[in-house]
PDB file of C-alpha atoms in Angstrom:
ATOM      1  CA  ASN A   1     -11.596  25.334 -22.580  1.00 72.00           C
ATOM      2  CA  ALA A   2      -9.230  23.610 -25.001  1.00 76.00           C
ATOM      3  CA  GLY A   3      -7.276  22.118 -22.074  1.00 92.00           C
ATOM      4  CA  VAL A   4      -3.636  21.309 -22.796  1.00 96.00           C
ATOM      5  CA  THR A   5      -2.671  21.563 -26.444  1.00 97.00           C
ATOM      6  CA  GLN A   6       0.540  20.445 -28.088  1.00 98.00           C
ATOM      7  CA  THR A   7       1.910  21.118 -31.549  1.00 97.00           C
ATOM      8  CA  PRO A   8       2.989  19.543 -33.763  1.00 97.00           C
ATOM      9  CA  LYS A   9       1.501  16.063 -33.382  1.00 97.00           C
ATOM     10  CA  PHE A  10       4.240  14.466 -35.453  1.00 97.00           C
ATOM     11  CA  GLN A  11       7.697  15.667 -36.439  1.00 97.00           C
ATOM     12  CA  VAL A  12      10.705  14.196 -38.202  1.00 97.00           C
ATOM     13  CA  LEU A  13      14.067  15.867 -37.730  1.00 97.00           C
ATOM     14  CA  LYS A  14      17.544  15.226 -38.981  1.00 98.00           C
ATOM     15  CA  THR A  15      20.391  14.895 -36.515  1.00 98.00           C
ATOM     16  CA  GLY A  16      21.688  18.301 -35.534  1.00 97.00           C
ATOM     17  CA  GLN A  17      18.531  20.232 -36.364  1.00 97.00           C
ATOM     18  CA  SER A  18      16.808  22.297 -33.724  1.00 96.00           C
ATOM     19  CA  MET A  19      13.121  22.750 -33.096  1.00 96.00           C
ATOM     20  CA  THR A  20      10.570  23.818 -30.512  1.00 98.00           C
ATOM     21  CA  LEU A  21       7.693  21.706 -29.262  1.00 98.00           C
ATOM     22  CA  GLN A  22       4.792  23.903 -28.269  1.00 98.00           C
ATOM     23  CA  CYS A  23       2.589  23.433 -25.224  1.00 98.00           C
ATOM     24  CA  ALA A  24      -0.234  25.706 -24.177  1.00 98.00           C
ATOM     25  CA  GLN A  25      -3.015  25.572 -21.604  1.00 96.00           C
ATOM     26  CA  ASP A  26      -6.001  27.849 -21.158  1.00 94.00           C
ATOM     27  CA  MET A  27      -6.886  26.889 -17.600  1.00 91.00           C
ATOM     28  CA  ASN A  28      -4.612  29.412 -15.861  1.00 91.00           C
ATOM     29  CA  HIS A  29      -2.602  26.610 -14.288  1.00 91.00           C
ATOM     30  CA  GLU A  30       0.560  27.530 -12.419  1.00 91.00           C
ATOM     31  CA  TYR A  31       2.313  24.204 -12.840  1.00 92.00           C
ATOM     32  CA  MET A  32       3.473  22.859 -16.192  1.00 94.00           C
ATOM     33  CA  SER A  33       5.878  20.075 -17.077  1.00 95.00           C
ATOM     34  CA  TRP A  34       7.367  18.084 -19.928  1.00 97.00           C
ATOM     35  CA  TYR A  35       7.795  14.318 -20.024  1.00 97.00           C
ATOM     36  CA  ARG A  36       9.167  11.937 -22.578  1.00 98.00           C
ATOM     37  CA  GLN A  37       7.878   8.415 -23.050  1.00 97.00           C
ATOM     38  CA  ASP A  38      10.038   5.641 -24.415  1.00 94.00           C
ATOM     39  CA  PRO A  39       9.027   1.986 -24.787  1.00 86.00           C
ATOM     40  CA  GLY A  40       9.422   0.102 -21.526  1.00 82.00           C
ATOM     41  CA  MET A  41      10.555   3.216 -19.654  1.00 83.00           C
ATOM     42  CA  GLY A  42       7.345   4.843 -18.516  1.00 88.00           C
ATOM     43  CA  LEU A  43       7.338   8.633 -18.587  1.00 95.00           C
ATOM     44  CA  ARG A  44      10.388  10.573 -17.468  1.00 95.00           C
ATOM     45  CA  LEU A  45      10.394  14.191 -16.377  1.00 94.00           C
ATOM     46  CA  ILE A  46      12.447  16.566 -18.542  1.00 96.00           C
ATOM     47  CA  HIS A  47      11.706  20.048 -17.146  1.00 96.00           C
ATOM     48  CA  TYR A  48       8.996  21.621 -15.098  1.00 94.00           C
ATOM     49  CA  SER A  49       7.772  25.063 -14.098  1.00 93.00           C
ATOM     50  CA  VAL A  50       5.894  26.270 -11.035  1.00 90.00           C
ATOM     51  CA  GLY A  51       4.982  29.602 -12.559  1.00 91.00           C
ATOM     52  CA  ALA A  52       5.907  32.217 -15.127  1.00 92.00           C
ATOM     53  CA  GLY A  53       9.636  32.886 -15.036  1.00 94.00           C
ATOM     54  CA  ILE A  54      10.430  29.811 -12.910  1.00 94.00           C
ATOM     55  CA  THR A  55      11.719  26.547 -14.359  1.00 95.00           C
ATOM     56  CA  ASP A  56      13.697  23.596 -13.054  1.00 93.00           C
ATOM     57  CA  GLN A  57      15.275  20.437 -14.353  1.00 93.00           C
ATOM     58  CA  GLY A  58      13.802  17.005 -14.070  1.00 91.00           C
ATOM     59  CA  GLU A  59      15.301  13.567 -14.459  1.00 90.00           C
ATOM     60  CA  VAL A  60      16.468  13.829 -18.099  1.00 95.00           C
ATOM     61  CA  PRO A  61      17.090  17.512 -18.947  1.00 96.00           C
ATOM     62  CA  ASN A  62      20.193  17.198 -21.147  1.00 96.00           C
ATOM     63  CA  GLY A  63      19.677  18.392 -24.710  1.00 96.00           C
ATOM     64  CA  TYR A  64      16.510  20.304 -23.865  1.00 98.00           C
ATOM     65  CA  ASN A  65      15.825  23.885 -22.957  1.00 97.00           C
ATOM     66  CA  VAL A  66      12.675  25.544 -21.592  1.00 97.00           C
ATOM     67  CA  SER A  67      11.411  28.961 -20.639  1.00 96.00           C
ATOM     68  CA  ARG A  68       8.125  30.165 -19.193  1.00 97.00           C
ATOM     69  CA  SER A  69       7.433  33.746 -20.135  1.00 96.00           C
ATOM     70  CA  THR A  70       3.652  33.464 -19.741  1.00 96.00           C
ATOM     71  CA  THR A  71       1.357  31.341 -17.617  1.00 95.00           C
ATOM     72  CA  GLU A  72      -0.197  29.802 -20.721  1.00 96.00           C
ATOM     73  CA  ASP A  73       2.841  28.616 -22.676  1.00 97.00           C
ATOM     74  CA  PHE A  74       5.699  26.254 -21.882  1.00 98.00           C
ATOM     75  CA  PRO A  75       7.747  25.478 -25.020  1.00 98.00           C
ATOM     76  CA  LEU A  76      10.399  22.765 -25.110  1.00 98.00           C
ATOM     77  CA  ARG A  77      13.433  23.403 -27.299  1.00 98.00           C
ATOM     78  CA  LEU A  78      15.683  20.758 -28.737  1.00 97.00           C
ATOM     79  CA  LEU A  79      18.991  22.475 -29.275  1.00 92.00           C
ATOM     80  CA  SER A  80      20.668  19.931 -31.569  1.00 96.00           C
ATOM     81  CA  ALA A  81      18.509  16.876 -32.161  1.00 97.00           C
ATOM     82  CA  ALA A  82      19.996  13.421 -31.664  1.00 97.00           C
ATOM     83  CA  PRO A  83      18.525   9.981 -32.459  1.00 97.00           C
ATOM     84  CA  SER A  84      18.332   9.326 -28.697  1.00 96.00           C
ATOM     85  CA  GLN A  85      15.691  12.047 -28.531  1.00 97.00           C
ATOM     86  CA  THR A  86      13.307  10.008 -30.663  1.00 97.00           C
ATOM     87  CA  SER A  87      10.366   9.690 -28.319  1.00 98.00           C
ATOM     88  CA  VAL A  88       6.815  10.741 -27.563  1.00 98.00           C
ATOM     89  CA  TYR A  89       6.663  13.995 -25.639  1.00 98.00           C
ATOM     90  CA  PHE A  90       3.852  14.900 -23.277  1.00 98.00           C
ATOM     91  CA  CYS A  91       3.137  18.214 -21.669  1.00 97.00           C
ATOM     92  CA  ALA A  92       1.080  18.412 -18.470  1.00 96.00           C
ATOM     93  CA  SER A  93      -0.410  21.169 -16.342  1.00 94.00           C
ATOM     94  CA  SER A  94      -1.973  21.473 -12.919  1.00 90.00           C
ATOM     95  CA  PRO A  95      -3.346  24.225 -10.721  1.00 86.00           C
ATOM     96  CA  ARG A  96      -1.422  25.029  -7.565  1.00 76.00           C
ATOM     97  CA  ARG A  97      -4.460  24.568  -5.424  1.00 64.00           C
ATOM     98  CA  HIS A  98      -6.991  22.001  -6.426  1.00 62.00           C
ATOM     99  CA  ALA A  99      -9.106  19.791  -4.242  1.00 55.00           C
ATOM    100  CA  ARG A 100      -8.325  16.736  -6.338  1.00 62.00           C
ATOM    101  CA  TYR A 101      -4.786  17.651  -7.417  1.00 74.00           C
ATOM    102  CA  GLU A 102      -5.537  16.593 -10.973  1.00 81.00           C
ATOM    103  CA  GLN A 103      -2.843  16.796 -13.599  1.00 86.00           C
ATOM    104  CA  TYR A 104      -3.919  17.298 -17.177  1.00 91.00           C
ATOM    105  CA  PHE A 105      -1.912  15.816 -20.025  1.00 95.00           C
ATOM    106  CA  GLY A 106      -1.758  17.018 -23.603  1.00 97.00           C
ATOM    107  CA  PRO A 107      -2.211  14.693 -26.590  1.00 97.00           C
ATOM    108  CA  GLY A 108       1.531  14.270 -27.167  1.00 97.00           C
ATOM    109  CA  THR A 109       4.067  14.965 -29.896  1.00 98.00           C
ATOM    110  CA  ARG A 110       5.688  12.019 -31.627  1.00 97.00           C
ATOM    111  CA  LEU A 111       9.247  12.973 -32.622  1.00 98.00           C
ATOM    112  CA  THR A 112      11.588  10.967 -34.813  1.00 97.00           C
ATOM    113  CA  VAL A 113      15.221  11.985 -35.249  1.00 97.00           C
ATOM    114  CA  THR A 114      17.050  10.360 -38.151  1.00 97.00           C
TER     115      THR A 114
ATOM    116  CA  GLU B   1      16.187   9.599  -5.604  1.00 81.00           C
ATOM    117  CA  LEU B   2      12.547   8.638  -5.844  1.00 87.00           C
ATOM    118  CA  LYS B   3      12.084   5.306  -7.604  1.00 92.00           C
ATOM    119  CA  VAL B   4       8.727   3.881  -8.571  1.00 95.00           C
ATOM    120  CA  GLU B   5       8.403   0.196  -9.366  1.00 96.00           C
ATOM    121  CA  GLN B   6       5.391  -1.532 -10.813  1.00 97.00           C
ATOM    122  CA  ASN B   7       4.743  -5.197 -11.119  1.00 96.00           C
ATOM    123  CA  PRO B   8       3.928  -7.059 -13.090  1.00 97.00           C
ATOM    124  CA  LEU B   9       5.024  -5.254 -16.244  1.00 96.00           C
ATOM    125  CA  PHE B  10       2.938  -7.527 -18.447  1.00 96.00           C
ATOM    126  CA  LEU B  11      -0.296  -9.185 -17.520  1.00 94.00           C
ATOM    127  CA  SER B  12      -2.525 -11.411 -19.587  1.00 95.00           C
ATOM    128  CA  MET B  13      -5.735 -12.382 -17.895  1.00 92.00           C
ATOM    129  CA  GLN B  14      -9.006 -13.976 -18.806  1.00 95.00           C
ATOM    130  CA  GLU B  15     -12.261 -12.144 -18.768  1.00 96.00           C
ATOM    131  CA  GLY B  16     -14.055 -12.502 -15.473  1.00 96.00           C
ATOM    132  CA  LYS B  17     -10.898 -12.991 -13.414  1.00 96.00           C
ATOM    133  CA  ASN B  18      -9.525 -10.760 -10.671  1.00 96.00           C
ATOM    134  CA  TYR B  19      -6.004  -9.442 -10.420  1.00 95.00           C
ATOM    135  CA  THR B  20      -3.874  -6.826  -8.656  1.00 97.00           C
ATOM    136  CA  ILE B  21      -1.172  -4.516  -9.955  1.00 98.00           C
ATOM    137  CA  TYR B  22       1.379  -3.340  -7.397  1.00 98.00           C
ATOM    138  CA  CYS B  23       3.204  -0.024  -7.182  1.00 98.00           C
ATOM    139  CA  ASN B  24       6.090   0.465  -4.757  1.00 97.00           C
ATOM    140  CA  TYR B  25       7.943   3.719  -4.264  1.00 96.00           C
ATOM    141  CA  SER B  26      11.162   4.432  -2.465  1.00 94.00           C
ATOM    142  CA  THR B  27      10.702   7.701  -0.534  1.00 87.00           C
ATOM    143  CA  THR B  28       7.920   9.528   1.233  1.00 84.00           C
ATOM    144  CA  SER B  29       5.461  11.263  -1.051  1.00 81.00           C
ATOM    145  CA  ASP B  30       2.244  13.236  -0.659  1.00 75.00           C
ATOM    146  CA  ARG B  31       0.256  11.894  -3.571  1.00 88.00           C
ATOM    147  CA  LEU B  32      -0.008   8.886  -5.816  1.00 93.00           C
ATOM    148  CA  TYR B  33      -1.702   8.763  -9.202  1.00 95.00           C
ATOM    149  CA  TRP B  34      -2.972   5.981 -11.413  1.00 97.00           C
ATOM    150  CA  TYR B  35      -3.301   6.547 -15.140  1.00 97.00           C
ATOM    151  CA  ARG B  36      -4.536   4.514 -18.055  1.00 97.00           C
ATOM    152  CA  GLN B  37      -3.048   4.775 -21.541  1.00 97.00           C
ATOM    153  CA  ASP B  38      -4.458   3.257 -24.716  1.00 96.00           C
ATOM    154  CA  PRO B  39      -2.088   2.665 -27.667  1.00 93.00           C
ATOM    155  CA  GLY B  40      -1.151   5.904 -29.392  1.00 93.00           C
ATOM    156  CA  LYS B  41      -3.137   7.992 -26.907  1.00 95.00           C
ATOM    157  CA  SER B  42      -2.424  10.309 -24.026  1.00 96.00           C
ATOM    158  CA  LEU B  43      -2.820   9.504 -20.349  1.00 95.00           C
ATOM    159  CA  GLU B  44      -6.242   9.272 -18.778  1.00 94.00           C
ATOM    160  CA  SER B  45      -6.465   9.963 -15.071  1.00 92.00           C
ATOM    161  CA  LEU B  46      -8.001   7.145 -13.044  1.00 96.00           C
ATOM    162  CA  PHE B  47      -7.316   7.920  -9.397  1.00 94.00           C
ATOM    163  CA  VAL B  48      -5.506  10.391  -7.178  1.00 92.00           C
ATOM    164  CA  LEU B  49      -4.723   9.006  -3.720  1.00 93.00           C
ATOM    165  CA  LEU B  50      -3.927  11.603  -1.099  1.00 87.00           C
ATOM    166  CA  SER B  51      -3.585   9.919   2.267  1.00 83.00           C
ATOM    167  CA  ASN B  52      -2.709   6.734   4.040  1.00 84.00           C
ATOM    168  CA  GLY B  53      -5.491   4.204   3.812  1.00 85.00           C
ATOM    169  CA  ALA B  54      -7.162   5.983   0.897  1.00 90.00           C
ATOM    170  CA  VAL B  55      -9.311   3.724  -1.230  1.00 93.00           C
ATOM    171  CA  LYS B  56     -11.049   4.760  -4.432  1.00 95.00           C
ATOM    172  CA  GLN B  57     -13.218   2.741  -6.783  1.00 97.00           C
ATOM    173  CA  GLU B  58     -14.480   3.314 -10.284  1.00 95.00           C
ATOM    174  CA  GLY B  59     -16.303   0.503 -11.992  1.00 96.00           C
ATOM    175  CA  ARG B  60     -14.147  -2.629 -11.966  1.00 97.00           C
ATOM    176  CA  LEU B  61     -11.056  -0.800 -10.730  1.00 98.00           C
ATOM    177  CA  MET B  62     -10.163  -0.100  -7.120  1.00 98.00           C
ATOM    178  CA  ALA B  63      -7.019   1.642  -5.939  1.00 98.00           C
ATOM    179  CA  SER B  64      -5.586   1.825  -2.437  1.00 96.00           C
ATOM    180  CA  LEU B  65      -2.641   3.497  -0.769  1.00 95.00           C
ATOM    181  CA  ASP B  66      -0.491   2.448   2.193  1.00 93.00           C
ATOM    182  CA  THR B  67       1.987   5.268   2.781  1.00 91.00           C
ATOM    183  CA  LYS B  68       3.760   3.439   5.585  1.00 92.00           C
ATOM    184  CA  ALA B  69       4.586   0.522   3.313  1.00 93.00           C
ATOM    185  CA  ARG B  70       5.012   2.924   0.341  1.00 94.00           C
ATOM    186  CA  LEU B  71       2.707   0.700  -1.625  1.00 96.00           C
ATOM    187  CA  SER B  72      -0.320   1.249  -3.799  1.00 97.00           C
ATOM    188  CA  THR B  73      -2.441  -1.415  -5.435  1.00 98.00           C
ATOM    189  CA  LEU B  74      -4.786  -1.328  -8.399  1.00 98.00           C
ATOM    190  CA  HIS B  75      -7.256  -4.171  -8.152  1.00 98.00           C
ATOM    191  CA  ILE B  76      -9.192  -5.364 -11.161  1.00 97.00           C
ATOM    192  CA  THR B  77     -12.450  -7.165 -10.540  1.00 96.00           C
ATOM    193  CA  ALA B  78     -14.082  -9.423 -13.127  1.00 95.00           C
ATOM    194  CA  ALA B  79     -11.948  -8.148 -15.973  1.00 95.00           C
ATOM    195  CA  VAL B  80     -13.473  -7.290 -19.325  1.00 96.00           C
ATOM    196  CA  HIS B  81     -11.772  -6.757 -22.672  1.00 95.00           C
ATOM    197  CA  ASP B  82     -12.292  -2.988 -22.517  1.00 96.00           C
ATOM    198  CA  LEU B  83      -9.826  -2.833 -19.635  1.00 97.00           C
ATOM    199  CA  SER B  84      -6.966  -3.851 -21.939  1.00 97.00           C
ATOM    200  CA  ALA B  85      -4.505  -0.949 -21.787  1.00 97.00           C
ATOM    201  CA  THR B  86      -1.294   0.132 -20.092  1.00 97.00           C
ATOM    202  CA  TYR B  87      -1.625   1.297 -16.500  1.00 97.00           C
ATOM    203  CA  PHE B  88       0.857   3.634 -14.854  1.00 97.00           C
ATOM    204  CA  CYS B  89       1.317   4.655 -11.281  1.00 97.00           C
ATOM    205  CA  ALA B  90       3.089   7.935 -10.546  1.00 95.00           C
ATOM    206  CA  VAL B  91       4.261   9.584  -7.369  1.00 93.00           C
ATOM    207  CA  VAL B  92       4.784  13.273  -6.651  1.00 88.00           C
ATOM    208  CA  ASN B  93       8.471  13.999  -6.292  1.00 83.00           C
ATOM    209  CA  TYR B  94      10.489  16.552  -4.284  1.00 79.00           C
ATOM    210  CA  SER B  95       9.057  19.418  -6.335  1.00 77.00           C
ATOM    211  CA  GLY B  96       5.673  18.832  -4.746  1.00 78.00           C
ATOM    212  CA  TYR B  97       4.122  18.780  -8.174  1.00 81.00           C
ATOM    213  CA  ALA B  98       5.993  16.877 -10.899  1.00 85.00           C
ATOM    214  CA  LEU B  99       5.645  13.115 -11.149  1.00 90.00           C
ATOM    215  CA  ASN B 100       7.939  10.109 -11.154  1.00 92.00           C
ATOM    216  CA  PHE B 101       6.318   7.290 -13.095  1.00 95.00           C
ATOM    217  CA  GLY B 102       6.541   3.553 -12.918  1.00 96.00           C
ATOM    218  CA  LYS B 103       7.333   1.712 -16.140  1.00 96.00           C
ATOM    219  CA  GLY B 104       3.729   0.717 -16.622  1.00 96.00           C
ATOM    220  CA  THR B 105       1.771  -2.525 -16.623  1.00 97.00           C
ATOM    221  CA  SER B 106       0.569  -3.696 -20.010  1.00 96.00           C
ATOM    222  CA  LEU B 107      -2.729  -5.481 -19.446  1.00 96.00           C
ATOM    223  CA  LEU B 108      -4.373  -7.758 -21.977  1.00 97.00           C
ATOM    224  CA  VAL B 109      -7.761  -9.223 -21.178  1.00 96.00           C
ATOM    225  CA  THR B 110      -8.661 -12.211 -23.312  1.00 94.00           C
ATOM    226  CA  PRO B 111     -11.975 -14.058 -23.770  1.00 88.00           C
TER     227      PRO B 111
END
């Protein structure tokens, strides 16, 4: 298993550009989520999904869009990038039933918006 | 709204010393997680605490959970340099799955 994969690892955007951060998992996990990490802020939840076709907003959803058409993939779209979206983005997944309730994090995408 | 507070946010300690990181959260939750993060890396799972009174230990780290006090502790015993990292606690929110994180404790262990 590759686990949770994220692409790209690094990205630089200009203000106003749009892009999609990719997240995929090959563990057949029902739950997937996106977080952003900013210095001194910990990780904050952007959007999450409890299964294909079901998504919900987290703490900081503005400026981001998600969809979940398959169990494996959970892309995060930036509609019109702003400098405030400069951050490190982490995707995570978890099975619905798991004795240890582990959550698996991807390696992250470092995004800079100029 | 579920708030998670860690303290201290920065901790410099000498090798061989003991110390405790505290994690308070504001509303009832089913699960509490501790993660470690090295600079430029992703999060590494340390502990998942599922019930009141749960205690887990791995090497020099021991985590405990008091759900009545809404408090978890991460105790470091006889610190070594390799433990230098940022430690996060996180609590499951209303979704039953997604996490609310503390701001992290940046730990530096010095000779």
